[in-house]
Amino acid sequence: MKYLPIFTDLSGHWALLVGGNEDSARKLRLLLRTEARIRVVSAAPNDEISALAESGRIELLRRGFEDRDLDGVRLAIVGDAEALEIKDVAHRIRSTGIPTNVVDRPELSTFIIPGIVDRDPIVIAIGSEGAAPVMVRRIREKIESLLPVRLGVLARFAQSFRGAVSAAVPEGAGRRLFWERFFDGPVAQDVLEGREKPAREAMLRLVNGGAQSAPSGSVALVGAGPGDPDLLTLKALRLMQDADVIVHDALIGPTMLDYVRRDSLRIDVGKRAGRQSWSQDAINALLAEHAEAGRRVVRLKGGDPFIFGRGGEELAYLKARGIAVEVVPGVTAALGAASVAGLPLTHRDHANRLTILTGHDRNGLSDFDHHLLADPKGTLVIYMGLGAAPRIMADALAAGRAASTPVVVIAKATLPEQRVLKAQLGGLARLVEEQKVEAPALIVIGDVAALADGEIFEAADAGHRRLAV
């Protein structure tokens, strides 16, 4: 490690900025977020820097750099050296021992300015020793997306109770456990969501009477989307990384568990054809068992918990037992599949209604409403329909839907191995059979299916053929 990451206290100290161009202004904006006194030296400052000087927020010396500008300075940044040689300016500053950064010139600098994620007083710095600034920016963006906006507010909230906690909770493991429970619990969640008044009242109760009480568990029913982890919501990702227990089904993406806490307990309760599966009653009991033991449980479901995910059954079961439960929606498979296929599920010229059905229910193959199957202005999206494809086709034809109605089968949507196969309704059953389509897959029936990007599977008198487009 060439550079030692450190945080420098600039409160009340002078920081020097040499330069007045846009690069210098960007560094000035960063310095203004500190409590430093700021001195800028520039013979030609831009409008932003001039306006800051006129407002009194900085000291501006409208000339070239002079050695006396370093009086009382704790840190210096060189954005542009204007008429002077930048190497000369950097050498003169460095020779005094003052930490010096020259913008985009690490070889002239004694320190570099990292990528910064600011949740004051929580600050995260990311550096690459100047080797990959674009990568640093990408990493910063990812971290920014993961951290709650009010994280700094939570830190200051906790700081305001440090004295009270120290007085009420003995030093050592007990105090550490108290703070872990606080940051992982509902009081911290209230602060993060802007409910500070009830959070303070709850914190006082926790400190004064509940410091030794057993932690309360919770369950989050989280939609993992159709498979691509990039489609997770920020809240889903945060809960996954906080969870003590992950109870997941078989339809989550293959890399989804890479995003959960390393030390979390992971329980696969997925239902797979031909294998012994967990019953829904057993899954309900499992969720309650871990929550009642004080653990944070995430029930991770493919798609959305409330779209053929049995989330409603689990929610009712947990609520009936007084267990804290929340639901985090996910990108349901219909929307994810439509996006990868370039398929609008509604369209002013083709479909003004959308119906989502399931090919299987608790009694086996579903019974379909013939009015829905026959609706020429409606789009049908059928989940879990591969095994029922022959019956779906037959029922739709019997209901009066034309054999030439466009259909599309989208398998493993949003994953690298996704397949989008287009056909006509009269060839649906054969498509599924001959192409050996594997679950998870959706069947879309309606005129909008013709708009999908994918492979065409056509019926002909001599049989069937597949044409790549």
Short mmCIF file of C-alpha atoms in Angstrom, two decimals, residues 20-460:
data_model
loop_
_atom_site.label_atom_id
_atom_site.label_comp_id
_atom_site.label_asym_id
_atom_site.label_seq_id
_atom_site.Cartn_x
_atom_site.Cartn_y
_atom_site.Cartn_z
CA GLY A 20 -8.77 29.56 -10.66
CA ASN A 21 -9.97 27.26 -13.42
CA GLU A 22 -12.74 24.64 -13.31
CA ASP A 23 -10.43 21.95 -11.89
CA SER A 24 -9.56 24.33 -9.07
CA ALA A 25 -13.23 25.18 -8.50
CA ARG A 26 -14.06 21.48 -8.10
CA LYS A 27 -11.42 21.15 -5.38
CA LEU A 28 -12.68 24.34 -3.77
CA ARG A 29 -16.16 22.88 -3.49
CA LEU A 30 -14.63 19.97 -1.62
CA LEU A 31 -12.70 22.24 0.76
CA LEU A 32 -15.86 24.23 1.44
CA ARG A 33 -17.42 21.10 2.94
CA THR A 34 -14.78 21.19 5.68
CA GLU A 35 -14.33 23.73 8.49
CA ALA A 36 -11.06 25.04 7.04
CA ARG A 37 -10.22 28.67 6.36
CA ILE A 38 -9.58 28.80 2.64
CA ARG A 39 -7.07 30.94 0.78
CA VAL A 40 -7.17 30.97 -3.03
CA VAL A 41 -4.36 32.38 -5.16
CA SER A 42 -5.29 33.10 -8.78
CA ALA A 43 -4.69 35.94 -11.19
CA ALA A 44 -7.70 34.84 -13.26
CA PRO A 45 -10.31 33.20 -11.02
CA ASN A 46 -13.48 31.99 -12.69
CA ASP A 47 -16.89 33.44 -11.85
CA GLU A 48 -17.67 30.83 -9.20
CA ILE A 49 -14.49 31.50 -7.26
CA SER A 50 -14.93 35.27 -7.58
CA ALA A 51 -18.49 35.06 -6.24
CA LEU A 52 -17.34 33.03 -3.23
CA ALA A 53 -14.72 35.65 -2.45
CA GLU A 54 -17.29 38.46 -2.71
CA SER A 55 -19.55 36.60 -0.27
CA GLY A 56 -16.69 36.35 2.22
CA ARG A 57 -16.49 32.55 2.24
CA ILE A 58 -12.89 32.49 1.01
CA GLU A 59 -9.84 34.75 0.90
CA LEU A 60 -8.86 35.45 -2.72
CA LEU A 61 -5.47 36.83 -3.75
CA ARG A 62 -5.72 37.95 -7.37
CA ARG A 63 -2.13 37.32 -8.44
CA GLY A 64 0.36 34.54 -8.95
CA PHE A 65 1.64 32.28 -6.17
CA GLU A 66 4.20 33.63 -3.68
CA ASP A 67 5.96 31.79 -0.89
CA ARG A 68 4.36 34.01 1.74
CA ASP A 69 0.99 32.54 0.78
CA LEU A 70 1.99 29.46 2.77
CA ASP A 71 1.94 31.25 6.14
CA GLY A 72 -0.18 29.21 8.55
CA VAL A 73 -1.21 26.73 5.85
CA ARG A 74 -1.81 23.12 6.88
CA LEU A 75 -2.66 21.69 3.44
CA ALA A 76 -2.21 22.86 -0.17
CA ILE A 77 -3.83 21.98 -3.48
CA VAL A 78 -2.53 23.12 -6.86
CA GLY A 79 -5.28 23.14 -9.49
CA ASP A 80 -3.48 25.17 -12.14
CA ALA A 81 -0.36 27.27 -11.82
CA GLU A 82 -1.30 29.72 -14.56
CA ALA A 83 1.83 31.51 -15.82
CA LEU A 84 4.15 29.70 -13.42
CA GLU A 85 5.52 26.24 -14.05
CA ILE A 86 3.40 23.76 -12.12
CA LYS A 87 6.46 21.71 -11.17
CA ASP A 88 8.10 24.78 -9.66
CA VAL A 89 5.01 25.65 -7.60
CA ALA A 90 4.67 22.08 -6.37
CA HIS A 91 8.36 21.90 -5.42
CA ARG A 92 8.25 25.20 -3.50
CA ILE A 93 5.23 24.06 -1.49
CA ARG A 94 6.49 20.54 -0.89
CA SER A 95 9.87 21.80 0.32
CA THR A 96 8.13 23.36 3.35
CA GLY A 97 6.72 19.98 4.43
CA ILE A 98 3.13 21.05 3.82
CA PRO A 99 1.03 18.17 2.42
CA THR A 100 0.56 18.98 -1.26
CA ASN A 101 -1.80 17.73 -3.95
CA VAL A 102 -1.38 18.66 -7.61
CA VAL A 103 -4.57 17.90 -9.52
CA ASP A 104 -4.13 14.90 -11.85
CA ARG A 105 -0.38 14.80 -11.16
CA PRO A 106 0.23 12.16 -8.46
CA GLU A 107 3.97 12.17 -9.20
CA LEU A 108 4.13 15.80 -8.02
CA SER A 109 1.89 15.23 -4.98
CA THR A 110 2.57 14.11 -1.42
CA PHE A 111 -1.08 13.13 -0.99
CA ILE A 112 -3.96 12.30 -3.31
CA ILE A 113 -7.62 13.21 -2.87
CA PRO A 114 -9.75 10.06 -2.89
CA GLY A 115 -13.24 9.51 -4.12
CA ILE A 116 -15.47 10.54 -1.24
CA VAL A 117 -18.86 9.34 -0.03
CA ASP A 118 -20.10 11.97 2.40
CA ARG A 119 -22.70 11.13 5.01
CA ASP A 120 -21.27 13.58 7.53
CA PRO A 121 -19.97 12.58 10.05
CA ILE A 122 -19.68 9.23 8.27
CA VAL A 123 -17.16 9.68 5.46
CA ILE A 124 -15.82 6.96 3.17
CA ALA A 125 -12.71 7.46 1.03
CA ILE A 126 -11.87 5.33 -2.03
CA GLY A 127 -8.50 5.47 -3.73
CA SER A 128 -6.57 3.69 -6.48
CA GLU A 129 -3.15 5.38 -6.02
CA GLY A 130 -4.04 7.37 -9.11
CA ALA A 131 -4.14 4.22 -11.26
CA ALA A 132 -7.86 4.03 -12.10
CA PRO A 133 -9.85 7.21 -11.32
CA VAL A 134 -12.85 6.06 -13.40
CA MET A 135 -13.00 2.84 -11.40
CA VAL A 136 -12.90 4.88 -8.19
CA ARG A 137 -15.86 6.90 -9.45
CA ARG A 138 -17.83 3.77 -10.26
CA ILE A 139 -17.13 2.29 -6.82
CA ARG A 140 -18.15 5.54 -5.18
CA GLU A 141 -21.42 5.52 -7.11
CA LYS A 142 -22.16 1.96 -5.97
CA ILE A 143 -21.45 2.79 -2.33
CA GLU A 144 -23.56 5.95 -2.60
CA SER A 145 -26.48 3.82 -3.79
CA LEU A 146 -26.14 1.42 -0.85
CA LEU A 147 -25.97 3.89 2.02
CA PRO A 148 -29.12 5.55 3.36
CA VAL A 149 -29.18 9.30 2.79
CA ARG A 150 -29.78 9.91 6.51
CA LEU A 151 -26.88 7.76 7.70
CA GLY A 152 -25.09 10.80 9.11
CA VAL A 153 -28.24 11.81 10.99
CA LEU A 154 -28.28 8.34 12.56
CA ALA A 155 -24.64 8.69 13.62
CA ARG A 156 -25.32 12.03 15.32
CA PHE A 157 -28.47 10.62 16.92
CA ALA A 158 -26.40 7.80 18.45
CA GLN A 159 -23.74 10.29 19.55
CA SER A 160 -26.36 12.29 21.45
CA PHE A 161 -27.15 9.19 23.57
CA ARG A 162 -23.58 8.01 24.20
CA GLY A 163 -23.44 9.52 27.66
CA ALA A 164 -26.80 8.07 28.69
CA VAL A 165 -25.87 4.63 27.38
CA SER A 166 -22.49 4.73 29.16
CA ALA A 167 -24.26 5.49 32.43
CA ALA A 168 -26.95 2.81 32.00
CA VAL A 169 -25.10 -0.07 30.35
CA PRO A 170 -21.87 -1.51 31.80
CA GLU A 171 -18.77 -1.21 29.65
CA GLY A 172 -17.73 -4.30 27.70
CA ALA A 173 -19.67 -6.90 25.75
CA GLY A 174 -23.02 -5.73 27.12
CA ARG A 175 -22.55 -2.21 25.79
CA ARG A 176 -21.30 -3.47 22.45
CA LEU A 177 -24.38 -5.70 22.17
CA PHE A 178 -26.61 -2.76 23.06
CA TRP A 179 -25.23 -0.66 20.22
CA GLU A 180 -25.38 -3.55 17.74
CA ARG A 181 -29.04 -4.05 18.59
CA PHE A 182 -29.67 -0.33 18.31
CA PHE A 183 -28.14 0.06 14.83
CA ASP A 184 -29.87 -3.10 13.61
CA GLY A 185 -33.21 -2.40 15.23
CA PRO A 186 -36.40 -0.41 14.75
CA VAL A 187 -35.19 2.74 16.54
CA ALA A 188 -32.39 3.23 14.03
CA GLN A 189 -34.82 2.46 11.23
CA ASP A 190 -37.14 5.20 12.48
CA VAL A 191 -34.25 7.69 12.41
CA LEU A 192 -33.27 6.65 8.88
CA GLU A 193 -36.86 7.18 7.73
CA GLY A 194 -37.15 10.61 9.34
CA ARG A 195 -39.22 9.71 12.42
CA GLU A 196 -36.85 11.23 14.98
CA LYS A 197 -39.37 12.19 17.67
CA PRO A 198 -40.74 8.65 18.20
CA ALA A 199 -37.19 7.34 17.81
CA ARG A 200 -35.99 9.50 20.72
CA GLU A 201 -38.86 8.34 22.88
CA ALA A 202 -38.14 4.71 22.03
CA MET A 203 -34.42 5.21 22.64
CA LEU A 204 -35.08 6.62 26.11
CA ARG A 205 -37.22 3.58 26.93
CA LEU A 206 -34.50 1.31 25.61
CA VAL A 207 -31.81 2.99 27.71
CA ASN A 208 -33.83 3.41 30.91
CA GLY A 209 -35.69 0.13 31.03
CA GLY A 210 -35.02 -2.15 28.14
CA ALA A 211 -31.25 -2.34 27.89
CA GLN A 212 -31.22 -5.94 29.08
CA SER A 213 -34.35 -7.14 27.31
CA ALA A 214 -34.17 -9.78 24.62
CA PRO A 215 -33.85 -8.44 21.07
CA SER A 216 -36.97 -8.62 18.94
CA GLY A 217 -36.79 -10.31 15.58
CA SER A 218 -38.46 -9.39 12.32
CA VAL A 219 -39.21 -10.70 8.86
CA ALA A 220 -38.89 -8.88 5.57
CA LEU A 221 -40.62 -10.37 2.52
CA VAL A 222 -38.24 -9.20 -0.19
CA GLY A 223 -38.72 -9.36 -3.94
CA ALA A 224 -35.46 -10.34 -5.64
CA GLY A 225 -36.69 -9.53 -9.13
CA PRO A 226 -36.42 -11.81 -12.16
CA GLY A 227 -32.76 -12.74 -11.63
CA ASP A 228 -30.39 -9.90 -12.47
CA PRO A 229 -29.04 -8.49 -9.16
CA ASP A 230 -28.84 -5.02 -10.72
CA LEU A 231 -32.64 -4.93 -10.59
CA LEU A 232 -32.76 -5.22 -6.79
CA THR A 233 -34.16 -2.18 -5.02
CA LEU A 234 -31.81 -0.31 -2.69
CA LYS A 235 -33.98 -1.28 0.29
CA ALA A 236 -33.91 -4.94 -0.70
CA LEU A 237 -30.12 -4.89 -0.91
CA ARG A 238 -29.77 -3.19 2.47
CA LEU A 239 -32.06 -5.70 4.19
CA MET A 240 -30.24 -8.62 2.54
CA GLN A 241 -26.92 -7.34 3.87
CA ASP A 242 -28.33 -6.82 7.38
CA ALA A 243 -30.14 -10.16 7.66
CA ASP A 244 -29.17 -12.89 10.12
CA VAL A 245 -31.18 -15.48 8.19
CA ILE A 246 -31.97 -15.70 4.46
CA VAL A 247 -34.85 -18.00 3.53
CA HIS A 248 -34.87 -18.16 -0.26
CA ASP A 249 -36.77 -19.90 -3.00
CA ALA A 250 -35.53 -21.64 -6.14
CA LEU A 251 -36.35 -18.80 -8.54
CA ILE A 252 -33.85 -16.22 -7.32
CA GLY A 253 -30.97 -15.47 -9.67
CA PRO A 254 -27.92 -17.75 -9.36
CA THR A 255 -25.68 -14.92 -8.09
CA MET A 256 -28.24 -13.33 -5.77
CA LEU A 257 -26.79 -14.88 -2.62
CA ASP A 258 -23.45 -13.21 -3.38
CA TYR A 259 -25.08 -10.01 -2.14
CA VAL A 260 -26.09 -11.18 1.33
CA ARG A 261 -24.06 -11.03 4.51
CA ARG A 262 -21.28 -13.62 4.52
CA ASP A 263 -22.11 -14.95 7.96
CA SER A 264 -25.87 -15.13 7.46
CA LEU A 265 -27.66 -18.47 7.74
CA ARG A 266 -29.02 -19.42 4.30
CA ILE A 267 -31.93 -21.81 3.99
CA ASP A 268 -33.12 -23.03 0.60
CA VAL A 269 -36.85 -23.73 0.67
CA GLY A 270 -37.30 -23.75 -3.10
CA LYS A 271 -39.90 -25.94 -4.71
CA ARG A 272 -38.49 -27.98 -7.61
CA ALA A 273 -40.20 -30.55 -9.80
CA GLY A 274 -39.34 -34.14 -8.94
CA ARG A 275 -37.79 -33.27 -5.56
CA GLN A 276 -39.11 -33.24 -2.03
CA SER A 277 -40.07 -29.67 -1.22
CA TRP A 278 -40.87 -27.57 1.78
CA SER A 279 -44.58 -27.14 2.35
CA GLN A 280 -45.88 -23.61 2.78
CA ASP A 281 -46.88 -24.43 6.36
CA ALA A 282 -43.31 -25.49 7.09
CA ILE A 283 -41.92 -22.29 5.55
CA ASN A 284 -44.31 -20.16 7.61
CA ALA A 285 -43.25 -21.93 10.79
CA LEU A 286 -39.57 -21.54 9.90
CA LEU A 287 -39.90 -17.80 9.42
CA ALA A 288 -41.69 -17.41 12.74
CA GLU A 289 -39.19 -19.61 14.57
CA HIS A 290 -36.20 -17.49 13.61
CA ALA A 291 -37.97 -14.18 14.14
CA GLU A 292 -39.17 -15.23 17.60
CA ALA A 293 -35.57 -16.12 18.43
CA GLY A 294 -34.66 -12.46 17.87
CA ARG A 295 -33.19 -12.81 14.38
CA ARG A 296 -33.64 -10.54 11.38
CA VAL A 297 -35.06 -12.74 8.65
CA VAL A 298 -35.28 -12.01 4.94
CA ARG A 299 -37.66 -14.17 2.95
CA LEU A 300 -36.11 -13.76 -0.50
CA LYS A 301 -38.46 -14.43 -3.38
CA GLY A 302 -38.03 -14.34 -7.12
CA GLY A 303 -39.95 -11.49 -8.72
CA ASP A 304 -42.37 -9.75 -6.37
CA PRO A 305 -43.67 -11.29 -3.11
CA PHE A 306 -47.28 -10.44 -3.95
CA ILE A 307 -47.32 -11.71 -7.56
CA PHE A 308 -47.75 -15.49 -7.31
CA GLY A 309 -45.16 -15.51 -4.53
CA ARG A 310 -47.40 -16.53 -1.60
CA GLY A 311 -46.31 -13.38 0.17
CA GLY A 312 -49.86 -12.72 1.27
CA GLU A 313 -50.06 -16.07 3.07
CA GLU A 314 -46.77 -15.50 4.86
CA LEU A 315 -47.71 -11.93 5.79
CA ALA A 316 -50.99 -13.04 7.35
CA TYR A 317 -49.32 -15.89 9.27
CA LEU A 318 -46.61 -13.65 10.73
CA LYS A 319 -48.97 -10.80 11.61
CA ALA A 320 -51.28 -13.22 13.42
CA ARG A 321 -48.34 -14.11 15.68
CA GLY A 322 -47.43 -10.50 16.41
CA ILE A 323 -44.16 -10.67 14.48
CA ALA A 324 -42.85 -7.46 12.92
CA VAL A 325 -43.00 -7.89 9.16
CA GLU A 326 -42.52 -5.64 6.15
CA VAL A 327 -42.84 -6.18 2.42
CA VAL A 328 -40.28 -4.92 -0.09
CA PRO A 329 -41.56 -5.09 -3.67
CA GLY A 330 -39.44 -6.47 -6.47
CA VAL A 331 -39.47 -6.24 -10.26
CA THR A 332 -41.99 -8.92 -11.11
CA ALA A 333 -41.05 -11.41 -13.83
CA ALA A 334 -43.56 -9.99 -16.32
CA LEU A 335 -41.88 -6.59 -16.27
CA GLY A 336 -38.35 -7.97 -16.27
CA ALA A 337 -39.09 -10.33 -19.15
CA ALA A 338 -40.83 -7.63 -21.15
CA SER A 339 -37.86 -5.30 -20.76
CA VAL A 340 -35.28 -7.79 -22.05
CA ALA A 341 -37.52 -8.72 -24.97
CA GLY A 342 -38.28 -5.11 -25.92
CA LEU A 343 -41.93 -6.02 -25.46
CA PRO A 344 -44.47 -3.37 -24.36
CA LEU A 345 -47.16 -5.19 -22.42
CA THR A 346 -49.64 -2.44 -23.27
CA HIS A 347 -49.70 -0.43 -26.48
CA ARG A 348 -52.16 2.12 -27.84
CA ASP A 349 -52.43 0.24 -31.14
CA HIS A 350 -52.48 -3.33 -29.84
CA ALA A 351 -53.50 -3.78 -26.18
CA ASN A 352 -55.17 -1.62 -23.57
CA ARG A 353 -55.47 -4.31 -20.90
CA LEU A 354 -52.98 -6.56 -19.11
CA THR A 355 -53.90 -9.76 -17.28
CA ILE A 356 -51.41 -11.82 -15.27
CA LEU A 357 -52.34 -15.49 -14.75
CA THR A 358 -50.68 -18.57 -13.33
CA GLY A 359 -50.57 -21.93 -15.05
CA HIS A 360 -50.71 -23.74 -11.71
CA ASP A 361 -52.52 -23.14 -8.46
CA ARG A 362 -52.85 -25.11 -5.22
CA ASN A 363 -55.13 -27.61 -7.02
CA GLY A 364 -52.82 -28.25 -9.97
CA LEU A 365 -53.41 -26.83 -13.46
CA SER A 366 -55.36 -23.58 -13.35
CA ASP A 367 -58.77 -23.10 -14.90
CA PHE A 368 -58.75 -20.12 -17.24
CA ASP A 369 -61.56 -17.67 -17.83
CA HIS A 370 -62.45 -18.04 -21.50
CA HIS A 371 -63.40 -14.37 -21.74
CA LEU A 372 -59.81 -13.44 -20.84
CA LEU A 373 -58.35 -15.93 -23.28
CA ALA A 374 -60.51 -14.59 -26.10
CA ASP A 375 -59.95 -10.86 -25.45
CA PRO A 376 -58.33 -9.46 -28.64
CA LYS A 377 -57.33 -6.15 -26.99
CA GLY A 378 -55.78 -7.73 -23.92
CA THR A 379 -52.29 -9.04 -23.25
CA LEU A 380 -52.03 -12.27 -21.24
CA VAL A 381 -48.91 -13.01 -19.23
CA ILE A 382 -48.89 -16.54 -17.84
CA TYR A 383 -46.52 -17.54 -15.06
CA MET A 384 -45.55 -21.19 -14.47
CA GLY A 385 -47.20 -22.15 -17.72
CA LEU A 386 -44.69 -24.47 -19.40
CA GLY A 387 -46.30 -27.69 -18.19
CA ALA A 388 -49.72 -26.31 -19.03
CA ALA A 389 -48.74 -24.99 -22.51
CA PRO A 390 -50.82 -27.55 -24.48
CA ARG A 391 -53.90 -26.82 -22.39
CA ILE A 392 -53.36 -23.05 -22.55
CA MET A 393 -53.15 -23.26 -26.33
CA ALA A 394 -56.21 -25.50 -26.62
CA ASP A 395 -58.31 -23.38 -24.24
CA ALA A 396 -57.38 -20.14 -26.02
CA LEU A 397 -58.23 -21.60 -29.42
CA ALA A 398 -61.51 -23.00 -28.07
CA ALA A 399 -62.34 -19.59 -26.63
CA GLY A 400 -62.08 -18.11 -30.12
CA ARG A 401 -58.57 -16.69 -30.13
CA ALA A 402 -57.10 -16.94 -33.63
CA ALA A 403 -54.40 -19.55 -34.20
CA SER A 404 -52.30 -16.75 -35.76
CA THR A 405 -52.30 -14.72 -32.52
CA PRO A 406 -48.68 -13.83 -31.68
CA VAL A 407 -47.13 -15.48 -28.63
CA VAL A 408 -43.70 -15.24 -27.07
CA VAL A 409 -42.03 -17.50 -24.52
CA ILE A 410 -39.34 -15.81 -22.42
CA ALA A 411 -37.13 -18.13 -20.36
CA LYS A 412 -34.65 -17.12 -17.64
CA ALA A 413 -35.32 -13.45 -18.27
CA THR A 414 -32.53 -10.95 -17.41
CA LEU A 415 -29.99 -13.77 -16.95
CA PRO A 416 -27.10 -14.45 -19.36
CA GLU A 417 -28.81 -17.63 -20.63
CA GLN A 418 -32.17 -15.94 -21.31
CA ARG A 419 -34.15 -17.06 -24.38
CA VAL A 420 -36.89 -15.21 -26.24
CA LEU A 421 -38.88 -17.43 -28.63
CA LYS A 422 -41.68 -16.07 -30.83
CA ALA A 423 -44.44 -18.08 -32.45
CA GLN A 424 -48.15 -18.12 -33.21
CA LEU A 425 -50.69 -19.45 -30.75
CA GLY A 426 -51.26 -22.59 -32.86
CA GLY A 427 -47.60 -23.54 -32.44
CA LEU A 428 -47.18 -22.79 -28.72
CA ALA A 429 -47.24 -26.36 -27.39
CA ARG A 430 -44.82 -27.60 -30.01
CA LEU A 431 -42.46 -24.68 -29.41
CA VAL A 432 -42.19 -25.48 -25.70
CA GLU A 433 -41.65 -29.17 -26.43
CA GLU A 434 -39.21 -28.95 -29.33
CA GLN A 435 -37.15 -26.09 -27.92
CA LYS A 436 -36.95 -27.82 -24.52
CA VAL A 437 -37.73 -24.55 -22.76
CA GLU A 438 -36.71 -24.62 -19.09
CA ALA A 439 -38.24 -22.83 -16.14
CA PRO A 440 -38.50 -20.15 -15.04
CA ALA A 441 -40.34 -18.95 -18.12
CA LEU A 442 -43.30 -16.75 -19.04
CA ILE A 443 -45.78 -17.09 -21.85
CA VAL A 444 -47.13 -13.87 -23.36
CA ILE A 445 -50.19 -14.02 -25.65
CA GLY A 446 -51.47 -11.06 -27.61
CA ASP A 447 -50.70 -8.76 -30.51
CA VAL A 448 -47.89 -7.05 -28.57
CA ALA A 449 -45.95 -10.33 -28.62
CA ALA A 450 -45.17 -9.70 -32.30
CA LEU A 451 -43.13 -6.65 -31.21
CA ALA A 452 -40.68 -8.69 -29.12
CA ASP A 453 -37.07 -9.11 -30.16
CA GLY A 454 -36.21 -12.80 -30.39
CA GLU A 455 -36.14 -15.99 -32.43
CA ILE A 456 -39.14 -16.93 -34.57
CA PHE A 457 -40.57 -20.43 -34.39
CA GLU A 458 -42.99 -20.96 -37.27
CA ALA A 459 -45.49 -23.71 -38.07
CA ALA A 460 -45.59 -25.08 -41.62
#
